[in-house]
mmCIF file of C-alpha atoms in Angstrom:
data_model
loop_
_atom_site.group_PDB
_atom_site.id
_atom_site.type_symbol
_atom_site.label_atom_id
_atom_site.label_comp_id
_atom_site.label_asym_id
_atom_site.label_seq_id
_atom_site.Cartn_x
_atom_site.Cartn_y
_atom_site.Cartn_z
ATOM 1 C CA MET A 1243 0.188 -0.111 -0.017
ATOM 2 C CA ASP A 1244 1.411 3.305 -1.187
ATOM 3 C CA TYR A 1245 1.521 6.412 1.422
ATOM 4 C CA VAL A 1246 -1.453 8.283 -0.092
ATOM 5 C CA ALA A 1247 -3.365 4.903 0.338
ATOM 6 C CA THR A 1248 -2.040 4.205 3.837
ATOM 7 C CA LEU A 1249 -3.218 7.849 5.028
ATOM 8 C CA HIS A 1250 -6.802 7.196 3.384
ATOM 9 C CA PHE A 1251 -7.155 3.871 4.975
ATOM 10 C CA VAL A 1252 -5.965 5.354 8.496
ATOM 11 C CA ALA A 1253 -8.500 8.431 7.700
ATOM 12 C CA LEU A 1254 -11.272 5.901 7.051
ATOM 13 C CA LEU A 1255 -10.625 3.949 10.240
ATOM 14 C CA PHE A 1256 -10.655 7.125 12.343
ATOM 15 C CA VAL A 1257 -14.109 8.317 10.739
ATOM 16 C CA ALA A 1258 -15.489 4.958 11.354
ATOM 17 C CA SER A 1259 -14.555 5.157 14.938
ATOM 18 C CA VAL A 1260 -16.247 8.625 15.688
ATOM 19 C CA CYS A 1261 -19.898 8.838 16.781
ATOM 20 C CA ASN A 1262 -22.507 10.602 14.823
ATOM 21 C CA PHE A 1263 -23.552 11.544 18.341
ATOM 22 C CA THR A 1264 -27.147 12.071 19.791
ATOM 23 C CA PHE A 1265 -28.739 11.516 23.078
ATOM 24 C CA ALA A 1266 -32.115 9.727 24.092
ATOM 25 C CA PRO A 1267 -35.084 11.802 25.368
ATOM 26 C CA VAL A 1268 -34.627 12.599 28.980
ATOM 27 C CA VAL A 1269 -35.796 10.270 31.370
ATOM 28 C CA SER A 1270 -36.787 12.009 34.817
ATOM 29 C CA TYR A 1271 -36.603 10.991 38.261
ATOM 30 C CA PRO A 1272 -38.166 12.687 41.112
ATOM 31 C CA THR A 1273 -36.283 14.412 44.025
ATOM 32 C CA GLY A 1274 -39.211 15.414 46.292
ATOM 33 C CA PRO A 1275 -40.742 18.758 46.996
ATOM 34 C CA HIS A 1276 -37.607 20.441 46.298
ATOM 35 C CA PRO A 1277 -35.834 20.566 42.708
ATOM 36 C CA PRO A 1278 -32.212 19.510 42.469
ATOM 37 C CA ASP A 1279 -29.489 22.263 42.123
ATOM 38 C CA SER A 1280 -26.216 20.055 41.850
ATOM 39 C CA VAL A 1281 -25.337 16.770 40.496
ATOM 40 C CA ALA A 1282 -22.388 14.330 40.803
ATOM 41 C CA VAL A 1283 -21.667 10.793 39.620
ATOM 42 C CA GLY A 1284 -19.618 8.099 41.318
ATOM 43 C CA ASP A 1285 -19.991 4.397 42.555
ATOM 44 C CA PHE A 1286 -21.380 4.697 46.191
ATOM 45 C CA ASN A 1287 -21.987 0.906 46.959
ATOM 46 C CA ASN A 1288 -19.038 -0.597 45.048
ATOM 47 C CA ASP A 1289 -21.092 -2.555 42.419
ATOM 48 C CA THR A 1290 -18.999 -1.178 39.640
ATOM 49 C CA ARG A 1291 -22.239 0.609 38.485
ATOM 50 C CA LEU A 1292 -22.531 4.488 38.421
ATOM 51 C CA ASP A 1293 -24.687 6.160 40.924
ATOM 52 C CA ILE A 1294 -25.682 9.620 41.363
ATOM 53 C CA ALA A 1295 -25.687 12.385 44.145
ATOM 54 C CA VAL A 1296 -27.967 15.504 44.080
ATOM 55 C CA THR A 1297 -28.511 18.484 46.150
ATOM 56 C CA THR A 1298 -31.730 20.357 46.538
ATOM 57 C CA TYR A 1299 -32.653 23.922 46.261
ATOM 58 C CA ARG A 1300 -33.954 25.385 49.485
ATOM 59 C CA GLY A 1301 -34.081 21.783 50.641
ATOM 60 C CA SER A 1302 -32.128 20.268 53.589
ATOM 61 C CA ASN A 1303 -30.750 16.977 52.112
ATOM 62 C CA ALA A 1304 -28.548 15.170 49.541
ATOM 63 C CA GLY A 1305 -30.099 12.611 47.547
ATOM 64 C CA VAL A 1306 -28.592 9.354 46.298
ATOM 65 C CA PHE A 1307 -29.606 7.356 43.317
ATOM 66 C CA LEU A 1308 -28.306 4.024 43.089
ATOM 67 C CA GLY A 1309 -27.655 2.729 39.514
ATOM 68 C CA TYR A 1310 -28.607 -0.511 37.896
ATOM 69 C CA GLY A 1311 -25.839 -0.382 35.402
ATOM 70 C CA ASN A 1312 -28.258 -0.103 32.585
ATOM 71 C CA GLY A 1313 -29.262 3.595 32.682
ATOM 72 C CA THR A 1314 -31.829 3.580 35.328
ATOM 73 C CA PHE A 1315 -31.653 4.134 38.935
ATOM 74 C CA ALA A 1316 -33.482 3.205 42.184
ATOM 75 C CA VAL A 1317 -35.888 5.785 43.936
ATOM 76 C CA GLN A 1318 -33.703 8.218 45.838
ATOM 77 C CA ALA A 1319 -32.393 7.729 49.343
ATOM 78 C CA THR A 1320 -32.184 10.804 51.228
ATOM 79 C CA PHE A 1321 -29.447 12.011 53.948
ATOM 80 C CA SER A 1322 -29.652 15.162 55.984
ATOM 81 C CA THR A 1323 -27.756 18.517 55.206
ATOM 82 C CA ASP A 1324 -28.130 21.916 56.594
ATOM 83 C CA TYR A 1325 -30.247 24.169 54.713
ATOM 84 C CA ASN A 1326 -30.247 24.904 51.009
ATOM 85 C CA PRO A 1327 -26.803 22.817 50.036
ATOM 86 C CA TRP A 1328 -26.064 24.732 46.910
ATOM 87 C CA ALA A 1329 -23.265 22.279 45.510
ATOM 88 C CA VAL A 1330 -22.254 18.643 46.034
ATOM 89 C CA THR A 1331 -18.975 16.967 45.092
ATOM 90 C CA ILE A 1332 -17.597 13.260 45.795
ATOM 91 C CA ALA A 1333 -14.351 11.992 47.207
ATOM 92 C CA ASP A 1334 -12.679 9.760 49.798
ATOM 93 C CA PHE A 1335 -11.937 12.141 52.564
ATOM 94 C CA ASN A 1336 -10.999 9.295 55.065
ATOM 95 C CA ASN A 1337 -8.722 7.115 53.126
ATOM 96 C CA ASP A 1338 -11.054 3.864 53.502
ATOM 97 C CA THR A 1339 -11.651 3.599 49.812
ATOM 98 C CA ARG A 1340 -15.116 4.369 49.921
ATOM 99 C CA LEU A 1341 -16.453 7.689 48.467
ATOM 100 C CA ASP A 1342 -17.893 10.434 50.392
ATOM 101 C CA ILE A 1343 -20.051 13.389 49.744
ATOM 102 C CA ALA A 1344 -19.311 17.095 50.587
ATOM 103 C CA VAL A 1345 -21.894 19.774 50.258
ATOM 104 C CA ALA A 1346 -21.894 23.685 50.458
ATOM 105 C CA ASN A 1347 -24.710 24.666 52.885
ATOM 106 C CA GLY A 1348 -25.254 28.075 51.560
ATOM 107 C CA PHE A 1349 -27.771 29.350 54.047
ATOM 108 C CA ASP A 1350 -25.828 27.736 57.023
ATOM 109 C CA ASN A 1351 -22.541 29.196 56.097
ATOM 110 C CA ASN A 1352 -20.620 25.669 56.167
ATOM 111 C CA VAL A 1353 -19.171 22.841 54.525
ATOM 112 C CA GLY A 1354 -20.927 19.369 55.130
ATOM 113 C CA VAL A 1355 -19.208 16.170 55.116
ATOM 114 C CA LEU A 1356 -21.081 12.706 54.927
ATOM 115 C CA LEU A 1357 -18.671 9.770 54.997
ATOM 116 C CA GLY A 1358 -19.726 6.931 53.086
ATOM 117 C CA TYR A 1359 -20.351 3.427 54.260
ATOM 118 C CA GLY A 1360 -19.770 1.711 50.796
ATOM 119 C CA ASN A 1361 -22.949 0.151 50.607
ATOM 120 C CA GLY A 1362 -24.904 3.480 49.332
ATOM 121 C CA THR A 1363 -25.555 4.939 52.564
ATOM 122 C CA PHE A 1364 -23.760 7.562 54.523
ATOM 123 C CA ALA A 1365 -23.256 8.906 58.035
ATOM 124 C CA ALA A 1366 -24.689 12.119 59.487
ATOM 125 C CA GLN A 1367 -22.911 15.154 58.175
ATOM 126 C CA THR A 1368 -20.053 16.770 59.929
ATOM 127 C CA THR A 1369 -20.057 20.491 59.399
ATOM 128 C CA PHE A 1370 -16.925 22.842 58.988
ATOM 129 C CA SER A 1371 -17.754 26.654 59.204
ATOM 130 C CA THR A 1372 -16.985 28.847 56.186
ATOM 131 C CA PRO A 1373 -17.806 32.807 55.820
ATOM 132 C CA SER A 1374 -21.060 33.971 54.390
ATOM 133 C CA ASN A 1375 -22.869 31.734 51.571
ATOM 134 C CA PRO A 1376 -20.846 29.483 50.323
ATOM 135 C CA TRP A 1377 -21.688 28.307 46.819
ATOM 136 C CA ALA A 1378 -19.393 25.737 45.345
ATOM 137 C CA ILE A 1379 -16.315 23.454 46.137
ATOM 138 C CA ALA A 1380 -13.392 21.782 44.571
ATOM 139 C CA VAL A 1381 -11.291 19.050 46.097
ATOM 140 C CA ALA A 1382 -7.477 18.499 45.659
ATOM 141 C CA ASP A 1383 -4.198 18.286 47.827
ATOM 142 C CA PHE A 1384 -3.193 21.669 48.307
ATOM 143 C CA ASN A 1385 -0.126 21.452 50.979
ATOM 144 C CA ASN A 1386 1.490 18.106 49.499
ATOM 145 C CA ASP A 1387 0.688 15.944 52.471
ATOM 146 C CA SER A 1388 -1.167 13.325 50.483
ATOM 147 C CA ARG A 1389 -4.678 14.132 52.264
ATOM 148 C CA LEU A 1390 -7.353 15.645 50.293
ATOM 149 C CA ASP A 1391 -8.268 19.266 51.025
ATOM 150 C CA ILE A 1392 -11.336 21.248 50.239
ATOM 151 C CA ALA A 1393 -11.649 24.811 48.415
ATOM 152 C CA VAL A 1394 -14.950 26.708 48.688
ATOM 153 C CA ALA A 1395 -16.188 29.677 46.881
ATOM 154 C CA ASN A 1396 -17.608 31.939 49.549
ATOM 155 C CA HIS A 1397 -20.195 34.295 47.334
ATOM 156 C CA ASP A 1398 -21.215 36.773 49.893
ATOM 157 C CA SER A 1399 -17.965 37.291 51.676
ATOM 158 C CA ASN A 1400 -15.615 37.581 48.251
ATOM 159 C CA THR A 1401 -13.251 34.938 49.360
ATOM 160 C CA VAL A 1402 -12.048 31.472 48.589
ATOM 161 C CA GLY A 1403 -11.694 29.388 51.385
ATOM 162 C CA VAL A 1404 -9.367 26.296 52.008
ATOM 163 C CA LEU A 1405 -9.820 23.697 54.559
ATOM 164 C CA LEU A 1406 -6.779 21.313 54.911
ATOM 165 C CA GLY A 1407 -7.914 17.803 55.368
ATOM 166 C CA TYR A 1408 -6.309 15.600 58.287
ATOM 167 C CA GLY A 1409 -7.206 12.523 55.979
ATOM 168 C CA ASN A 1410 -9.612 10.981 58.712
ATOM 169 C CA GLY A 1411 -12.714 13.035 57.347
ATOM 170 C CA THR A 1412 -12.204 16.234 59.238
ATOM 171 C CA PHE A 1413 -10.439 19.226 58.420
ATOM 172 C CA THR A 1414 -8.853 22.598 59.775
ATOM 173 C CA ALA A 1415 -10.514 25.872 60.207
ATOM 174 C CA GLN A 1416 -11.090 27.588 56.804
ATOM 175 C CA THR A 1417 -8.376 29.868 55.860
ATOM 176 C CA THR A 1418 -9.519 32.641 53.402
ATOM 177 C CA PHE A 1419 -7.820 34.149 50.502
ATOM 178 C CA THR A 1420 -9.511 37.460 48.680
ATOM 179 C CA THR A 1421 -11.535 37.003 45.422
ATOM 180 C CA GLY A 1422 -13.335 39.234 43.362
ATOM 181 C CA THR A 1423 -17.122 40.070 43.906
ATOM 182 C CA GLY A 1424 -19.350 37.341 44.335
ATOM 183 C CA PRO A 1425 -17.231 34.181 43.520
ATOM 184 C CA TYR A 1426 -19.534 31.629 42.005
ATOM 185 C CA SER A 1427 -17.727 28.458 41.383
ATOM 186 C CA VAL A 1428 -14.271 27.184 41.902
ATOM 187 C CA ALA A 1429 -11.764 24.782 40.113
ATOM 188 C CA VAL A 1430 -8.275 23.388 40.589
ATOM 189 C CA GLY A 1431 -5.404 23.046 38.255
ATOM 190 C CA ASP A 1432 -1.539 23.710 38.004
ATOM 191 C CA PHE A 1433 -1.305 26.695 35.710
ATOM 192 C CA ASN A 1434 1.961 27.532 35.981
ATOM 193 C CA ASN A 1435 3.851 24.399 35.700
ATOM 194 C CA ASP A 1436 5.371 24.475 39.109
ATOM 195 C CA THR A 1437 4.008 21.232 40.430
ATOM 196 C CA ARG A 1438 1.822 23.294 42.944
ATOM 197 C CA LEU A 1439 -1.850 23.245 42.864
ATOM 198 C CA ASP A 1440 -3.534 26.624 41.821
ATOM 199 C CA ILE A 1441 -7.136 27.985 42.286
ATOM 200 C CA VAL A 1442 -9.441 29.622 39.755
ATOM 201 C CA VAL A 1443 -12.803 31.238 40.773
ATOM 202 C CA ALA A 1444 -15.462 32.709 38.622
ATOM 203 C CA ASN A 1445 -15.991 36.462 39.909
ATOM 204 C CA PHE A 1446 -19.664 36.674 39.225
ATOM 205 C CA GLY A 1447 -19.804 40.177 39.833
ATOM 206 C CA ASP A 1448 -16.602 41.634 38.433
ATOM 207 C CA ASN A 1449 -16.921 39.955 35.047
ATOM 208 C CA ASN A 1450 -13.544 37.826 35.449
ATOM 209 C CA VAL A 1451 -11.880 34.931 36.368
ATOM 210 C CA GLY A 1452 -9.262 35.277 39.448
ATOM 211 C CA VAL A 1453 -6.234 32.787 39.523
ATOM 212 C CA LEU A 1454 -4.545 32.526 42.786
ATOM 213 C CA LEU A 1455 -1.113 30.343 42.327
ATOM 214 C CA GLY A 1456 -0.379 28.125 45.146
ATOM 215 C CA ASN A 1457 2.745 28.006 47.525
ATOM 216 C CA GLY A 1458 2.314 24.306 47.734
ATOM 217 C CA ASP A 1459 1.676 24.613 51.374
ATOM 218 C CA GLY A 1460 -2.090 25.201 51.241
ATOM 219 C CA THR A 1461 -1.616 29.031 50.844
ATOM 220 C CA PHE A 1462 -2.107 31.134 48.028
ATOM 221 C CA ALA A 1463 -0.824 34.407 46.262
ATOM 222 C CA ALA A 1464 -3.078 37.225 45.578
ATOM 223 C CA GLN A 1465 -5.235 36.648 42.720
ATOM 224 C CA THR A 1466 -4.447 37.752 39.411
ATOM 225 C CA THR A 1467 -7.785 38.556 36.935
ATOM 226 C CA PHE A 1468 -8.662 37.960 33.370
ATOM 227 C CA SER A 1469 -11.710 39.068 31.753
ATOM 228 C CA ALA A 1470 -14.642 36.857 31.130
ATOM 229 C CA GLY A 1471 -18.131 37.760 29.927
ATOM 230 C CA ASN A 1472 -20.895 39.024 32.199
ATOM 231 C CA ASN A 1473 -21.699 37.368 35.204
ATOM 232 C CA PRO A 1474 -19.260 34.257 34.847
ATOM 233 C CA ASN A 1475 -21.009 31.644 36.743
ATOM 234 C CA TRP A 1476 -19.397 28.090 36.217
ATOM 235 C CA ILE A 1477 -15.851 27.199 35.772
ATOM 236 C CA VAL A 1478 -13.910 24.221 34.701
ATOM 237 C CA VAL A 1479 -10.226 23.417 33.967
ATOM 238 C CA ARG A 1480 -8.793 21.308 31.025
ATOM 239 C CA ASP A 1481 -6.534 21.219 28.113
ATOM 240 C CA PHE A 1482 -8.675 22.216 25.280
ATOM 241 C CA ASN A 1483 -6.033 22.737 22.612
ATOM 242 C CA ASN A 1484 -3.417 19.671 23.282
ATOM 243 C CA ASP A 1485 -0.626 21.769 24.076
ATOM 244 C CA THR A 1486 -0.193 20.296 27.777
ATOM 245 C CA ARG A 1487 -0.968 23.505 29.020
ATOM 246 C CA LEU A 1488 -4.151 24.165 31.259
ATOM 247 C CA ASP A 1489 -7.059 26.130 29.867
ATOM 248 C CA ILE A 1490 -10.061 27.734 31.557
ATOM 249 C CA ALA A 1491 -13.722 27.503 30.358
ATOM 250 C CA VAL A 1492 -16.576 29.562 32.027
ATOM 251 C CA THR A 1493 -20.355 30.118 31.370
ATOM 252 C CA ASN A 1494 -21.534 33.833 31.094
ATOM 253 C CA GLY A 1495 -25.123 33.734 32.099
ATOM 254 C CA PRO A 1496 -26.497 37.049 30.402
ATOM 255 C CA ASP A 1497 -24.197 36.641 27.243
ATOM 256 C CA ASN A 1498 -25.322 32.984 26.433
ATOM 257 C CA THR A 1499 -21.704 31.733 25.934
ATOM 258 C CA VAL A 1500 -19.085 29.714 27.283
ATOM 259 C CA GLY A 1501 -15.951 31.383 27.109
ATOM 260 C CA VAL A 1502 -12.442 29.787 26.949
ATOM 261 C CA LEU A 1503 -9.145 31.189 27.870
ATOM 262 C CA LEU A 1504 -6.098 29.374 26.749
ATOM 263 C CA GLY A 1505 -3.277 29.044 28.935
ATOM 264 C CA HIS A 1506 0.059 30.162 28.473
ATOM 265 C CA GLY A 1507 1.770 27.615 30.930
ATOM 266 C CA ASN A 1508 3.213 30.565 33.116
ATOM 267 C CA GLY A 1509 -0.357 31.346 34.879
ATOM 268 C CA THR A 1510 -1.449 33.595 32.398
ATOM 269 C CA PHE A 1511 -4.362 33.454 29.763
ATOM 270 C CA ALA A 1512 -5.024 34.544 26.493
ATOM 271 C CA ALA A 1513 -8.237 36.563 25.944
ATOM 272 C CA GLN A 1514 -11.355 34.799 26.070
ATOM 273 C CA THR A 1515 -12.910 33.200 22.887
ATOM 274 C CA THR A 1516 -16.953 32.864 23.083
ATOM 275 C CA PHE A 1517 -18.960 30.232 21.808
ATOM 276 C CA SER A 1518 -22.915 30.598 21.833
ATOM 277 C CA THR A 1519 -25.221 28.266 24.075
ATOM 278 C CA GLY A 1520 -28.770 28.409 24.892
ATOM 279 C CA LYS A 1521 -30.347 31.108 27.311
ATOM 280 C CA ASN A 1522 -28.644 31.615 30.814
ATOM 281 C CA PRO A 1523 -26.031 29.103 30.753
ATOM 282 C CA GLN A 1524 -25.275 27.724 34.368
ATOM 283 C CA SER A 1525 -23.172 24.507 35.147
ATOM 284 C CA LEU A 1526 -20.675 23.332 32.392
ATOM 285 C CA THR A 1527 -18.784 20.073 32.318
ATOM 286 C CA VAL A 1528 -16.412 18.237 30.092
ATOM 287 C CA GLY A 1529 -16.417 15.058 28.100
ATOM 288 C CA ASP A 1530 -15.624 13.314 24.911
ATOM 289 C CA PHE A 1531 -19.132 12.668 23.652
ATOM 290 C CA ASN A 1532 -18.461 11.623 20.142
ATOM 291 C CA ASN A 1533 -15.537 9.374 20.727
ATOM 292 C CA ASP A 1534 -12.929 11.616 18.577
ATOM 293 C CA ASN A 1535 -10.409 11.914 21.627
ATOM 294 C CA ARG A 1536 -11.373 15.807 21.605
ATOM 295 C CA LEU A 1537 -12.722 17.276 24.886
ATOM 296 C CA ASP A 1538 -16.451 18.579 24.172
ATOM 297 C CA PHE A 1539 -18.791 20.855 26.300
ATOM 298 C CA ALA A 1540 -21.897 19.926 27.833
ATOM 299 C CA VAL A 1541 -23.739 23.200 29.312
ATOM 300 C CA ALA A 1542 -26.922 23.422 31.254
ATOM 301 C CA ASN A 1543 -29.139 26.223 29.606
ATOM 302 C CA TYR A 1544 -31.208 27.484 32.662
ATOM 303 C CA GLY A 1545 -33.282 29.793 30.511
ATOM 304 C CA THR A 1546 -34.343 27.223 27.411
ATOM 305 C CA ALA A 1547 -34.693 23.940 29.315
ATOM 306 C CA SER A 1548 -32.111 22.101 27.467
ATOM 307 C CA VAL A 1549 -28.481 20.944 27.619
ATOM 308 C CA SER A 1550 -26.014 22.261 24.980
ATOM 309 C CA ILE A 1551 -23.165 19.845 23.365
ATOM 310 C CA LEU A 1552 -20.445 21.869 21.718
ATOM 311 C CA LEU A 1553 -18.051 19.467 20.057
ATOM 312 C CA GLY A 1554 -14.313 20.271 20.380
ATOM 313 C CA TYR A 1555 -11.810 20.558 17.183
ATOM 314 C CA GLY A 1556 -8.910 19.794 19.718
ATOM 315 C CA ASN A 1557 -7.223 23.119 18.946
ATOM 316 C CA GLY A 1558 -9.458 25.248 21.684
ATOM 317 C CA THR A 1559 -12.338 26.104 19.589
ATOM 318 C CA PHE A 1560 -15.624 24.329 19.280
ATOM 319 C CA ALA A 1561 -18.687 23.422 17.050
ATOM 320 C CA ALA A 1562 -21.878 25.186 17.066
ATOM 321 C CA GLN A 1563 -23.947 23.846 19.607
ATOM 322 C CA THR A 1564 -26.413 20.899 19.655
ATOM 323 C CA THR A 1565 -29.222 21.074 22.036
ATOM 324 C CA PHE A 1566 -31.362 18.397 23.757
ATOM 325 C CA PRO A 1567 -34.485 19.227 26.081
ATOM 326 C CA THR A 1568 -34.399 18.652 29.666
ATOM 327 C CA GLY A 1569 -36.593 19.516 32.614
ATOM 328 C CA ASN A 1570 -37.500 23.148 33.350
ATOM 329 C CA ASN A 1571 -34.401 25.551 34.454
ATOM 330 C CA PRO A 1572 -31.607 23.165 34.408
ATOM 331 C CA ASP A 1573 -28.948 24.025 36.559
ATOM 332 C CA GLY A 1574 -26.376 21.483 37.464
ATOM 333 C CA VAL A 1575 -24.651 18.816 34.560
ATOM 334 C CA ALA A 1576 -22.242 15.685 35.161
ATOM 335 C CA THR A 1577 -21.172 13.110 33.010
ATOM 336 C CA GLY A 1578 -20.608 9.369 33.316
ATOM 337 C CA ASP A 1579 -20.942 5.994 31.527
ATOM 338 C CA LEU A 1580 -24.380 5.362 32.985
ATOM 339 C CA ASN A 1581 -25.450 1.997 31.122
ATOM 340 C CA ASN A 1582 -21.882 0.691 30.462
ATOM 341 C CA ASP A 1583 -22.003 1.159 26.799
ATOM 342 C CA ASN A 1584 -18.580 3.037 26.699
ATOM 343 C CA ARG A 1585 -20.368 6.359 25.986
ATOM 344 C CA LEU A 1586 -20.451 9.051 28.064
ATOM 345 C CA ASP A 1587 -24.114 9.966 29.275
ATOM 346 C CA ILE A 1588 -25.491 13.167 30.904
ATOM 347 C CA ALA A 1589 -26.948 13.547 34.308
ATOM 348 C CA VAL A 1590 -28.587 16.856 34.611
ATOM 349 C CA ALA A 1591 -30.266 18.439 37.728
ATOM 350 C CA SER A 1592 -33.495 20.634 36.554
ATOM 351 C CA SER A 1593 -36.808 20.353 37.883
ATOM 352 C CA THR A 1594 -36.186 16.672 38.479
ATOM 353 C CA LEU A 1595 -32.982 14.688 37.919
ATOM 354 C CA GLY A 1596 -33.012 13.944 34.238
ATOM 355 C CA ILE A 1597 -30.738 11.351 32.375
ATOM 356 C CA LEU A 1598 -29.806 11.747 29.032
ATOM 357 C CA LEU A 1599 -28.239 8.405 27.353
ATOM 358 C CA ASN A 1600 -25.733 8.561 24.602
ATOM 359 C CA THR A 1601 -27.027 6.808 21.557
ATOM 360 C CA CYS A 1602 -24.078 7.636 19.070
ATOM 361 C CA TYR A 1603 -23.863 5.401 16.022
ATOM 362 C CA CYS A 1604 -21.082 4.183 14.016
ATOM 363 C CA CYS A 1605 -18.779 4.115 16.996
ATOM 364 C CA ALA A 1606 -16.260 1.581 17.817
ATOM 365 C CA PRO A 1607 -17.569 -1.036 20.288
#
């Protein structure tokens, strides 16, 4: 086979392995009298099937839906939190190989940690104080002691707080670092390639993102800001252009866009490039939905009752959105292979918990 023919053959193989992606109609699971606000995916009962955790708007609990491995879920079990848990995240905080839950209890000004028993149930929460109105949580090891720590965006106090973990499910008192106005969400990455983890927040009131470079001991330098759109809210960190440097993506609610700020690898970022979404995008997550080894976006469009998928080209740019209906007011979104078919599915917190199964075709098995 000559060189040109070989290239043609390889190209055909690549095309054959890429999904012509779409999603099945949303299937809804009730969360009780309060709609879900945030959603996370993990295996809570060690059966190799993915489960889902949600928190409820103006409720006082976390809901857990155990998965059957075929894209369907049991009726939720609830575990008490404090009032109005804005956000939920999952990690093993006490090193027992069982997943635990952490929530940002917005109206009670604390972070609640619910330790998992490994069977889908959880201990009563232990709370750790924060400043006013914590909205979002990120988990990482900020002081290099091999114990997970928590960063929390304190919306009403214009700070990000760091709670260093003891490795047993408990944490130190929070140390705070100044952000811009109304930090809405927080994410973690090494933005300047010094092997120390840094923090980025979406400063809702200042129309920018703030990067706080880490010192490797749980403390952080003063933030450096980079312009975003109007009222940036949800932020994620990945390498979107395959240059081994971390980039930032953020949803800009009133602008109906997601903005991408490509990283220079030294803690600074290029001006954002924006890509259209539905109305009032809120939560944002990342995955490869069409199996082309390029990162794509899934965005919860609060104002248009839909999720947008923006397929990535692998160079930091993205195709025009394709939208899929959800329940009303979708706010949180997460991804995982919920039916074990090697395709990424979507869980969305809207008026209910909604499941959108990926039904791409012409995929490699």
